[in-house]
Coordinates of C-alpha atoms and ligand atoms in Angstrom, one line a residue:
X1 CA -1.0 -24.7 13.3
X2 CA 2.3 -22.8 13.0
X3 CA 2.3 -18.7 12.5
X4 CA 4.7 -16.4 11.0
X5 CA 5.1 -13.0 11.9
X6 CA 7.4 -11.0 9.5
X7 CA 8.1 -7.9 11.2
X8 CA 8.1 -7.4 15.1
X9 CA 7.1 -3.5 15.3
X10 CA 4.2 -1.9 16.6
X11 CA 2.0 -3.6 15.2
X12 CA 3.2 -6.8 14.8
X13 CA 4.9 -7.6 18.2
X14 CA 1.5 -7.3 20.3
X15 CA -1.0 -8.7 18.0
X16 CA 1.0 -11.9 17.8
X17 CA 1.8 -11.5 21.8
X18 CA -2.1 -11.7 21.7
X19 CA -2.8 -14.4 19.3
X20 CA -0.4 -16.4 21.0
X21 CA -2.1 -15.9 24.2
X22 CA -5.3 -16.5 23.5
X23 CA -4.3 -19.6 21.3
X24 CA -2.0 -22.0 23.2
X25 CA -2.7 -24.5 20.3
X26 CA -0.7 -22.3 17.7
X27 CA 3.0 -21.8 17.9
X28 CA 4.2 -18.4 16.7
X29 CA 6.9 -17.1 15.5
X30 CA 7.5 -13.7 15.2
X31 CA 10.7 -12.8 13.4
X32 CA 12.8 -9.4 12.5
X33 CA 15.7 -8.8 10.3
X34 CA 16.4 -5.9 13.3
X35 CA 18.9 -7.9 15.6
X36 CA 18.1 -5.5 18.4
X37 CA 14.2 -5.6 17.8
X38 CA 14.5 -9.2 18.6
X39 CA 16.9 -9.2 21.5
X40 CA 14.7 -6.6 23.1
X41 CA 11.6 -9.3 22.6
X42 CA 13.3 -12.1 24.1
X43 CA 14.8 -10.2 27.4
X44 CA 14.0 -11.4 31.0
X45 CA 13.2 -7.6 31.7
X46 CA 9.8 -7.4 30.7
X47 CA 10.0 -3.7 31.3
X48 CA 12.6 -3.3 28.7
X49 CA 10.5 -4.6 25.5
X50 CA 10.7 -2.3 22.6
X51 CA 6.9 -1.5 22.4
X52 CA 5.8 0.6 25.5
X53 CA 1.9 -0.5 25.6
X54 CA -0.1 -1.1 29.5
X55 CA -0.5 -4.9 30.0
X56 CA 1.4 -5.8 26.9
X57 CA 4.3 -7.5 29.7
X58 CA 1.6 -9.8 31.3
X59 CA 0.6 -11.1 27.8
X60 CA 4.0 -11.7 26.8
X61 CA 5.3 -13.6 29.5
X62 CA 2.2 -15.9 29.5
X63 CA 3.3 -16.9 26.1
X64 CA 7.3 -16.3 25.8
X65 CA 8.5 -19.9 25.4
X66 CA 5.8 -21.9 25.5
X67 CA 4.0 -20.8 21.7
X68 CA 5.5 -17.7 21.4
X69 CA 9.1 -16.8 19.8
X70 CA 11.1 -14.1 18.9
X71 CA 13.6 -14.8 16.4
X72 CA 15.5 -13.5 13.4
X73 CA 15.7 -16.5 11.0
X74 CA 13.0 -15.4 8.8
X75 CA 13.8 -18.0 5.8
X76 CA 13.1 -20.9 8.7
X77 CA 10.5 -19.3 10.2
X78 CA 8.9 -18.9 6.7
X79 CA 9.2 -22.1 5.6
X80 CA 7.3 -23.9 8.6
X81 CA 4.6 -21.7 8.9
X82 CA 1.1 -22.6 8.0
X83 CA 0.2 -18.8 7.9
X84 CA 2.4 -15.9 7.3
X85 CA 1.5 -12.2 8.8
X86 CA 3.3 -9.6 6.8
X87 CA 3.9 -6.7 9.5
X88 CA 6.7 -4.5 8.5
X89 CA 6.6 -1.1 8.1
X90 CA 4.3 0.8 5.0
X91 CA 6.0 4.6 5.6
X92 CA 5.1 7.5 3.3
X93 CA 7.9 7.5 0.4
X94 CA 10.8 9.6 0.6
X95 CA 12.1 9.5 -3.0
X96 CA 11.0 9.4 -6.7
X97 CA 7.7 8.9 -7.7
X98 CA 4.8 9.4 -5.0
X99 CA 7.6 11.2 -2.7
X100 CA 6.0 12.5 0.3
X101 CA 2.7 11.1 -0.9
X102 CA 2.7 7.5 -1.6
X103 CA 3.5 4.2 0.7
X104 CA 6.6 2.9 0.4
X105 CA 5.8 -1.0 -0.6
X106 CA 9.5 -1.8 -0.9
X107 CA 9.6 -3.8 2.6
X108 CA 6.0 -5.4 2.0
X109 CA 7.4 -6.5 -1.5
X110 CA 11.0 -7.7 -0.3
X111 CA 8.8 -9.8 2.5
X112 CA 6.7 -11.1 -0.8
X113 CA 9.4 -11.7 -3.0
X114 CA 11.7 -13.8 0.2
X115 CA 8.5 -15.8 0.6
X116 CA 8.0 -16.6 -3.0
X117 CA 11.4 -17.8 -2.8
X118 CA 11.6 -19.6 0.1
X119 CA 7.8 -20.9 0.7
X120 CA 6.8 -24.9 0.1
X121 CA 3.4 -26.1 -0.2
X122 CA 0.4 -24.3 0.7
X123 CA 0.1 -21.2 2.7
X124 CA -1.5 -18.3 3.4
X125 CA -0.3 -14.8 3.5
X126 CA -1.9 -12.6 5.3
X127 CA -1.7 -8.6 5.1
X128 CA -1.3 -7.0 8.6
X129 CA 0.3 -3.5 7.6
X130 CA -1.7 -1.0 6.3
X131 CA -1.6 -0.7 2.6
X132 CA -2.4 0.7 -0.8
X133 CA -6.1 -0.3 -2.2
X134 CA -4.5 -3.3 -4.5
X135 CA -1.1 -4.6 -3.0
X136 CA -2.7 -8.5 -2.4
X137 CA -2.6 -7.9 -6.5
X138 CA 1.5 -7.5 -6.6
X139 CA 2.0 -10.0 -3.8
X140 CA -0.1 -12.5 -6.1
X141 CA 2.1 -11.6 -8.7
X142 CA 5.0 -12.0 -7.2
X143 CA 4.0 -15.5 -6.4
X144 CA 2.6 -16.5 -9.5
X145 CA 5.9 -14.9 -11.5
X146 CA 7.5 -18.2 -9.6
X147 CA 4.5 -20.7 -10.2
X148 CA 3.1 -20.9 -6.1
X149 CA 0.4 -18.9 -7.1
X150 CA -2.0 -21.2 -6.8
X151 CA -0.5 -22.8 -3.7
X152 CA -0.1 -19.3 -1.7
X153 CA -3.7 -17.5 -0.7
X154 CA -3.5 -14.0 0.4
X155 CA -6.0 -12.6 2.6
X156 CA -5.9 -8.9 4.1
X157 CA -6.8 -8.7 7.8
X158 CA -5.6 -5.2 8.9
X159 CA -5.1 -4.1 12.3
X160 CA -7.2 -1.2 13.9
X161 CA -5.5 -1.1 17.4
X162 CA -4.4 1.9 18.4
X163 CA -1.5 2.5 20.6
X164 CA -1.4 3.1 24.2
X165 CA -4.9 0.8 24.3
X166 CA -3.3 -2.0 22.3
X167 CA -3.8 -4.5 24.8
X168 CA -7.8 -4.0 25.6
X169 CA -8.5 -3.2 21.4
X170 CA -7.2 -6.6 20.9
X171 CA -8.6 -8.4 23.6
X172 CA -11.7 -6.4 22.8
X173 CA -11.5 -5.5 19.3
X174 CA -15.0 -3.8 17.6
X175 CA -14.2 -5.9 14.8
X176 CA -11.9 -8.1 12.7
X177 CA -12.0 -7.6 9.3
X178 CA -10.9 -10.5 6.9
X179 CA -10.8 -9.8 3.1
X180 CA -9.8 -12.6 0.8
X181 CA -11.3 -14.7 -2.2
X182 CA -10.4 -18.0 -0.8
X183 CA -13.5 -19.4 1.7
X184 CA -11.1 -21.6 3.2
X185 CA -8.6 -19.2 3.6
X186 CA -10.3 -16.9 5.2
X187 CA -12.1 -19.3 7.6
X188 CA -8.8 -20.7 8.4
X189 CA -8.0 -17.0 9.6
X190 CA -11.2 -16.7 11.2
X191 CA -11.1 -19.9 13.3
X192 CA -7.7 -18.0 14.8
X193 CA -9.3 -15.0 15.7
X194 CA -12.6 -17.1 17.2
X195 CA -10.5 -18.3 20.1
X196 CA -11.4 -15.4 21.6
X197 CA -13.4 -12.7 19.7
X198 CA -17.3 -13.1 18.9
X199 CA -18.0 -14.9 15.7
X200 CA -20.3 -12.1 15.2
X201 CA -17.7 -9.5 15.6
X202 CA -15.8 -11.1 12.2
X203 CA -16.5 -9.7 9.4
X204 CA -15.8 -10.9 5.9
X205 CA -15.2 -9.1 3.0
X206 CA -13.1 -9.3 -0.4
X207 CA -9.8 -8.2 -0.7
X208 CA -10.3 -4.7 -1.9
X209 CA -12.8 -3.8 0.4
X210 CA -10.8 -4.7 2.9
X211 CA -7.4 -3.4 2.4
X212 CA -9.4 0.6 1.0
X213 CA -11.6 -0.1 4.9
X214 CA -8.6 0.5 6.9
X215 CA -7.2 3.5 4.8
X216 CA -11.2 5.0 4.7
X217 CA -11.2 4.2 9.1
X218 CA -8.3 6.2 9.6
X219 CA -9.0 9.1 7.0
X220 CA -12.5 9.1 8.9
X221 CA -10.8 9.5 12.3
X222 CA -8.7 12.1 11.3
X223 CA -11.4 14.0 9.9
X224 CA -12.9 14.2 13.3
X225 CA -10.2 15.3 15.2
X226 CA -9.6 18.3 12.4
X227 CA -13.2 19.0 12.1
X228 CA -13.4 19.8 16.4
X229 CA -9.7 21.3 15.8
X230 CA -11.3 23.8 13.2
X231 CA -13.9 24.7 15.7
X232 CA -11.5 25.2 18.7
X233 CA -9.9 28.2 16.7
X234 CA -13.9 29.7 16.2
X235 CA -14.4 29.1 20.2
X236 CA -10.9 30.7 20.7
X237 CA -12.6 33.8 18.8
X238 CA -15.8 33.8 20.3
X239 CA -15.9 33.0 24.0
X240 CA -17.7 29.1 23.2
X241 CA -16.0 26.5 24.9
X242 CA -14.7 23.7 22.8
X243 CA -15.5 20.9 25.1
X244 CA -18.7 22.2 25.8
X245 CA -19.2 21.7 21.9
X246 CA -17.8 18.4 21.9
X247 CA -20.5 17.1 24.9
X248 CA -23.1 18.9 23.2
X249 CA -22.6 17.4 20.0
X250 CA -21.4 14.3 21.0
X251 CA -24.7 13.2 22.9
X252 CA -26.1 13.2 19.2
X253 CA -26.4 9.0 18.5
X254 CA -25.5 9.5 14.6
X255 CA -22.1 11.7 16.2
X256 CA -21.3 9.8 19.4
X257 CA -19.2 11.3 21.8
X258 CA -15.8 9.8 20.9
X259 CA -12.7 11.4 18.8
X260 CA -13.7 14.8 20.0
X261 CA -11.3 15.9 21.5
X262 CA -9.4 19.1 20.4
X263 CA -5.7 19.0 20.4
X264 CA -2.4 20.8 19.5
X265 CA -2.9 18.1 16.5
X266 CA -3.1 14.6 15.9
X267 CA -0.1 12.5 15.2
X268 CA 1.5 9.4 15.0
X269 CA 2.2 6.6 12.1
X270 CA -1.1 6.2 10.8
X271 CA -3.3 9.2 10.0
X272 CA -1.4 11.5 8.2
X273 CA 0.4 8.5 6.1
X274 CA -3.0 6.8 5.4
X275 CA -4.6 10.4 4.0
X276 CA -1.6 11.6 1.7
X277 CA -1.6 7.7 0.3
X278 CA -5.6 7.8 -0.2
X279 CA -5.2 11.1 -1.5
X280 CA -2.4 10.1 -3.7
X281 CA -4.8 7.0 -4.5
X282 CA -7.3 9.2 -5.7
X283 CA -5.1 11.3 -7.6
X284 CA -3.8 8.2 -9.5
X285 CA -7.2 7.2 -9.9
X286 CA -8.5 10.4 -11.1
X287 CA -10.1 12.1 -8.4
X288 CA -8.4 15.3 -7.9
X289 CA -11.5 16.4 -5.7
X290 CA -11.7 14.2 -3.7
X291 CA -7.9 13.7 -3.1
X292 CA -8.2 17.7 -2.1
X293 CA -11.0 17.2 0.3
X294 CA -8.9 14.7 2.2
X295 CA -6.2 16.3 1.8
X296 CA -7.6 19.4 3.7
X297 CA -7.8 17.2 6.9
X298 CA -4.4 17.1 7.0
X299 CA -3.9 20.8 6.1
X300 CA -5.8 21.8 9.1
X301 CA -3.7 19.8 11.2
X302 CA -0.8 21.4 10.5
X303 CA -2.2 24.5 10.6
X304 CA -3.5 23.5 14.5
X305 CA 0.0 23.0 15.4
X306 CA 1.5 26.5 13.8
X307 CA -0.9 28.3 15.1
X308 CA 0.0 26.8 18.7
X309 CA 3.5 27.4 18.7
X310 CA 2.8 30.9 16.8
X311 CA 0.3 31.6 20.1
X312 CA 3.1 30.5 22.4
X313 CA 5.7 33.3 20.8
X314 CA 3.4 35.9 20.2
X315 CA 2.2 35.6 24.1
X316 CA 5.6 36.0 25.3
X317 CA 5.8 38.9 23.9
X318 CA 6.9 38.3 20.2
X319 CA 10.2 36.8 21.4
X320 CA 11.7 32.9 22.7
X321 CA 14.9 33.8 21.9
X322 CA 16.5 32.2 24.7
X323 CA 14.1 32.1 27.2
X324 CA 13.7 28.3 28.3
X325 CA 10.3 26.8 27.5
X326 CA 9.5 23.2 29.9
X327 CA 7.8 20.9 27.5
X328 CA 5.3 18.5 29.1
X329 CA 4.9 15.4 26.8
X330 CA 6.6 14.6 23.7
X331 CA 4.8 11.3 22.7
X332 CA 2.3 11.8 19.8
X333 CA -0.7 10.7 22.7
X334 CA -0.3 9.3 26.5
X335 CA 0.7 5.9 27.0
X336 CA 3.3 5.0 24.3
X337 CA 7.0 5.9 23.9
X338 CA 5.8 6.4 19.9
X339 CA 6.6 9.6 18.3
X340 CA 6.2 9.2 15.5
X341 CA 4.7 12.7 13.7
X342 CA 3.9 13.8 16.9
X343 CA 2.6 17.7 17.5
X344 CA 5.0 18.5 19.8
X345 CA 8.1 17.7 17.1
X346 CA 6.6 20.3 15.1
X347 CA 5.8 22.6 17.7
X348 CA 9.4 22.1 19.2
X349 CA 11.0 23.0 15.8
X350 CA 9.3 26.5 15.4
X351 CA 10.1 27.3 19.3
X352 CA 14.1 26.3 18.5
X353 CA 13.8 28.0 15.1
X354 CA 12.8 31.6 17.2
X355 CA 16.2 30.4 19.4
X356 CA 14.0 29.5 22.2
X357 CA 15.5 27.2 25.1
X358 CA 13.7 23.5 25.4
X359 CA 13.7 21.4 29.0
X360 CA 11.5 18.4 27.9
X361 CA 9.9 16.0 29.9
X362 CA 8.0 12.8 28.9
X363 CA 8.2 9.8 31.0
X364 CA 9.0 7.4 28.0
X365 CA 10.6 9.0 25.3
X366 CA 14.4 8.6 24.9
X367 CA 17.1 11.9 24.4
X368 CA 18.1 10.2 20.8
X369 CA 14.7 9.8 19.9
X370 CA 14.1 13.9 20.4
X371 CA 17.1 14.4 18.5
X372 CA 16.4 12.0 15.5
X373 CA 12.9 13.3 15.4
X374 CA 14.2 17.3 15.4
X375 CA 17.1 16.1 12.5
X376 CA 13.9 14.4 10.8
X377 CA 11.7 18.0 10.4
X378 CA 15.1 20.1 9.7
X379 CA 17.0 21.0 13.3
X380 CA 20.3 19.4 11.9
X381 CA 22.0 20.3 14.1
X382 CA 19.6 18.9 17.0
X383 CA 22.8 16.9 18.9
X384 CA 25.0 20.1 19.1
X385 CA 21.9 22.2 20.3
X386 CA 22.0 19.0 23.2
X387 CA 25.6 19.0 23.6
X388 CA 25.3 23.2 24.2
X389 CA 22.5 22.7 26.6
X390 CA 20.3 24.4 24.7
X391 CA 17.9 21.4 24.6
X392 CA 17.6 19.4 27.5
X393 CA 15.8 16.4 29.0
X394 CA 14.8 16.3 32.4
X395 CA 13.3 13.4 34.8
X396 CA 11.1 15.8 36.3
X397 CA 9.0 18.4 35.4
X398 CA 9.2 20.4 38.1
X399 CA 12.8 20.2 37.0
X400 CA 11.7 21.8 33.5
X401 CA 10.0 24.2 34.9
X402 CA 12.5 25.5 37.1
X403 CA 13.1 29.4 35.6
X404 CA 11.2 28.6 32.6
X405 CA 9.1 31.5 31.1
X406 CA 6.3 29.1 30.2
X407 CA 5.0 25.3 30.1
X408 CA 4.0 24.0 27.0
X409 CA 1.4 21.0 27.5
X410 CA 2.2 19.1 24.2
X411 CA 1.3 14.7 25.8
X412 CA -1.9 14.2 27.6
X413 CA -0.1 12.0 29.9
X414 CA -2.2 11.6 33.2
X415 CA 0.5 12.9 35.8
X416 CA 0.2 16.5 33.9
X417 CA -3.4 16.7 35.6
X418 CA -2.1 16.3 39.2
X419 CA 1.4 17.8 39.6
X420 CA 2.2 20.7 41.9
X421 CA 1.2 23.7 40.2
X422 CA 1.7 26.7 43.0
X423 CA 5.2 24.7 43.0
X424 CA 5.9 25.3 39.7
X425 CA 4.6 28.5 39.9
X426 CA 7.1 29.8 42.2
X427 CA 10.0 28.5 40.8
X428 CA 9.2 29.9 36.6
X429 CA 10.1 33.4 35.4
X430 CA 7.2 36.2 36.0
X431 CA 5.0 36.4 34.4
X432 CA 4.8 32.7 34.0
X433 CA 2.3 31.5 31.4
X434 CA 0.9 27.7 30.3
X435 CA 0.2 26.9 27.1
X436 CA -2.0 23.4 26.9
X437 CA -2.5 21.4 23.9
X438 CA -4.7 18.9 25.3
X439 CA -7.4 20.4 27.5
X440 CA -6.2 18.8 30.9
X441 CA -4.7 21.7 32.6
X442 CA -7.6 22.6 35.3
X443 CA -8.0 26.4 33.9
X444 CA -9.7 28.0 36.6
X445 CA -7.1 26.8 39.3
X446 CA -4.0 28.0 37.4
X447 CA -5.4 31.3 36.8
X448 CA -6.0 31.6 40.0
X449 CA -2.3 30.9 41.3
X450 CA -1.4 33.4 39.0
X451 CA -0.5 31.7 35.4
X452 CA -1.7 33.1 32.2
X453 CA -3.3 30.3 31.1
X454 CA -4.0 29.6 27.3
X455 CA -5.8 26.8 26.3
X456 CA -7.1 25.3 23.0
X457 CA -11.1 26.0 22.4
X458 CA -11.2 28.1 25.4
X459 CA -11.4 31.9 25.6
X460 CA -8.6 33.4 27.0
X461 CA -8.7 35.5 30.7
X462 CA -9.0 39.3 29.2
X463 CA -7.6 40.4 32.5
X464 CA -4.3 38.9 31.8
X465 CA -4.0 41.1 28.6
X466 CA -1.7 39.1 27.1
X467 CA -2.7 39.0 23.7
X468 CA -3.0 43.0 22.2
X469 CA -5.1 42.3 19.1
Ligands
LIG501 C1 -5.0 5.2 14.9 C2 -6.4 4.5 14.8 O1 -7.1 5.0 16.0 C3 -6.2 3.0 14.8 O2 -7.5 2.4 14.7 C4 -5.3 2.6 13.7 O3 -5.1 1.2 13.7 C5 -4.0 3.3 13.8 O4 -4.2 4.7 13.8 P1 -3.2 5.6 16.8 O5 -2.5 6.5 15.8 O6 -2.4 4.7 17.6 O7 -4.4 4.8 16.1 O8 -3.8 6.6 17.9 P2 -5.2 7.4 18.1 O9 -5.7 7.1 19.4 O10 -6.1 7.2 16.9 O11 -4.7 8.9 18.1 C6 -4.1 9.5 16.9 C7 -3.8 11.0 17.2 O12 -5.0 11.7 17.3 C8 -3.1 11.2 18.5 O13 -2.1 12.2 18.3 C9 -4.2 11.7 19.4 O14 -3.7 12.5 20.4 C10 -5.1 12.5 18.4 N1 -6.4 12.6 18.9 C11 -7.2 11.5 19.0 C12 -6.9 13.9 19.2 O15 -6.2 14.9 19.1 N2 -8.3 14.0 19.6 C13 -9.1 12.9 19.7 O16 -10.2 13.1 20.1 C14 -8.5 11.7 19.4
LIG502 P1 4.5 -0.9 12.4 O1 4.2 0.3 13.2 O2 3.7 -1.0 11.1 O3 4.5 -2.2 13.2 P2 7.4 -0.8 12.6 O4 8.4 0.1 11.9 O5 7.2 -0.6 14.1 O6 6.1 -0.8 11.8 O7 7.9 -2.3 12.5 C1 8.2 -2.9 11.3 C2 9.3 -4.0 11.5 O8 9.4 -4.7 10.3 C3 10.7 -3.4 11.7 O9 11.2 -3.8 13.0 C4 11.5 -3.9 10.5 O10 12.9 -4.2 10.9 C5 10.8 -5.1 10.1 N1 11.0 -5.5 8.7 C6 10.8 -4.8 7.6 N2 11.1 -5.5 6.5 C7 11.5 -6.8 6.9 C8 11.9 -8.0 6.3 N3 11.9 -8.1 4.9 N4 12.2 -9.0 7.0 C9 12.1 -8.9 8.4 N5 11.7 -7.8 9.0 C10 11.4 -6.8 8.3

């Protein structure tokens, strides 16, 4: 059996890295109209693929030239497949109808329409991005409009791997979902995955359960992590202690102790795009209520990360205006170079907007990346603010927080848990204060050195008086 992969992203690149490992009877191909993208695949230096995930460097050069290849010649690679993964990016729209609300299907319908055109006898597509609730209806048209209709099958089989534990979820995954109305199609899928998840572990559905499952896990996920966010502010308020909340609740079966984790905020590609298009769904569909209820998840989110930066400038005394601020983490979540809508972008904007100095640390994420994301959420002039030194990166964040005024904990990554806090201590600006977004900060122990120490769901130390009500 041959596999196409049309799109090597996120989400693409490792899942066919897995397949391919697991599967040494099925070549893949996974191809990309970005040049770069592909080069970055196919170089010796494992360490220098373009997806940062643990483990995903072993699983690819198992494969890498014995069933696996990168390429960008996506007619060929079309043509010769059996089975064709459409993978390419599903953002939130940016223009015209839907803007801000809706996915963008122009990339999943370019890859439909190139296949229709391209494609010989019979296939199967297969939708691996996430999607609108009805898109296998306009790929099938798009087929049928040149008569392979009946040739093509489209299944939907979207991916719930999450990144940072990419690896493991797809070694391990709780479950694949297949939604199709082909039997053969979708056990031609399913034989794939059954070289190495559970049969029992595949589930199989029609199409439009499938494709509304993913949009409904994500919405679901979200709402958990605003739902413990909402309760962090109450425990800020009242002296409870928001992880004490989350083990007390979470040892309820019908809760379970996972997702409960309060945060500056969730980000990354998936939740907030997967809410406004279900809400925008629902809109269309009219559902107004329902659109609103959903759409309050995402409200409180941003609210979570206001309220953090607000915190940090009304702390230091109502005022950043150039005093430097060391940010720890700038990755939406530990273990991936991702930032996509990631908390500390947003908290980073309000600190530079109150003139505030930035020294950022993250152990992954690239200087042009910070500056793309700050251009993205309205610092245009992000670069100059670089060039002036007014932002800086650092490759240590002792270096950051070298005469800062304050550390802002915005990435959970593990080394923030172990660094050399009396260190740090004597090199920042009295009084020095740390302001941690993810609840891995060891409270009691910075206090002690002397920090005022904020931290989300916790109460804060009255002695330190440094928030007059
Ligand atoms: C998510 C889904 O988990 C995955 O199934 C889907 O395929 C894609 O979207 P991902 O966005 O990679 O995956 O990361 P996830 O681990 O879900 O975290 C999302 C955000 O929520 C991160 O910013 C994370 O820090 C935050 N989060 C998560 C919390 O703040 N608290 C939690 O308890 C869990
Ligand atoms: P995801 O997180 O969903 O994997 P990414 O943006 O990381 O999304 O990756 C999507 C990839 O799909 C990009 O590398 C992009 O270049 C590629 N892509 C989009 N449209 C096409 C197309 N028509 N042909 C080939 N590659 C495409």
């Amino acid at each position: 059996m041959k596999i196409t992969c049309i799109g090597a992203g996120y989400v693409g690149g490792p899942t066919m890295a897995m397949i391919a490992n697991r599967c040494p009877d099925i070549t893949v191909k996974v191809v990309d109209m970005n040049q770069a993208r592909i080069d970055a695949w196919n170089d010796p230096d494992l360490s220098q693929l373009p997806v940062f995930e643990p483990g995903l460097d072993e699983v690819v050069s198992e494969a890498r030239g014995r069933n696996l290849f990168f390429s960008t010649e996506v007619n060929e690679a079309i043509q010769e497949a059996d089975v064709i993964f459409i993978s390419v990016n599903t953002p939130t729209k940016t223009y015209g109808a839907g803007k801000g609300q809706a996915a963008d299907l122009k990339w999943v319908e370019k890859c439909a329409r190139q296949i229709a055109e391209v494609a010989d006898g019979e296939k199967i597509i297969v939708e691996k991005s996430t999607v609108p609730i009805r898109t296998a209806a306009m790929i099938k048209s798009v087929l049928n409009g040149v008569g392979k209709g009946e040739k093509i099958r489209v299944l939907s089989n979207p991916e719930f791997l999450a990144e940072g534990t990419a690896v493991s979820d797809l070694s391990n995954p709780d479950r694949v979902l297949i939604g199709g109305d082909d039997e053969d199609a979708i056990e031609t899928l399913a034989a794939v995955y059954a070289h190495w998840v559970p049969r029992e572990k595949i589930l199989k559905t029609n199409l439009w359960s499938s494709e509304l499952s993913k949009l409904t896990a994500n919405a679901f996920l979200a709402q958990r992590v605003s739902s413990i966010n909402s309760i962090s502010a109450l425990c800020e308020e009242t002296g409870a202690d928001i992880s004490e909340i989350a083990r007390a609740i979470g040892t309820d079966s019908r809760i379970g102790p996972k997702f409960l984790k309060a945060s500056v905020g969730f980000g990354g590609s998936c939740f907030q795009k997967d809410i406004l298009n279900l809400s925008y769904l629902c809109d269309y569909f009219g559902l107004p209520q329902v659109a609103q209820y959903w759409r309050s998840v995402i409200e409180l989110n941003d609210w979570q990360k206001r309220r953090f930066a607000e915190k940090i400038i009304r702390s230091l005394f109502n005022t950043v205006a150039e005093k430097k601020i060391a940010i720890f983490g700038f990755a939406f979540k530990k273990d991936t170079n991702d930032t996509r809508e990631s908390a500390a972008i947003y908290v980073c904007r309000d600190l530079l907007i109150e003139h505030a100095h930035l020294a950022i640390y993250d152990p992954q994420v690239s200087i042009e990346q910070i500056i793309s994301d700050l251009e993205y959420v309205g610092i245009d002039n992000a670069r100059e603010l670089v060039k002036s030194g007014v932002i800086t990166t650092v490759e240590d964040p002792l270096e950051a927080a070298d005469s800062a005024h304050a550390i802002a904990v915005l990435t959970e990554w593990d080394e923030f848990r172990s660094l050399d806090y009396d260190k740090m201590f004597e090199v920042m600006k009295k009084p020095a204060s740390i302001f941690d977004g993810r609840d891995i900060i060891d409270v009691t122990a910075t206090r002690r050195i002397g920090f005022d120490v904020y931290a989300i769901g916790k109460v804060e130390n009255e002695e330190a008086g440094w928030e007059v009500r």
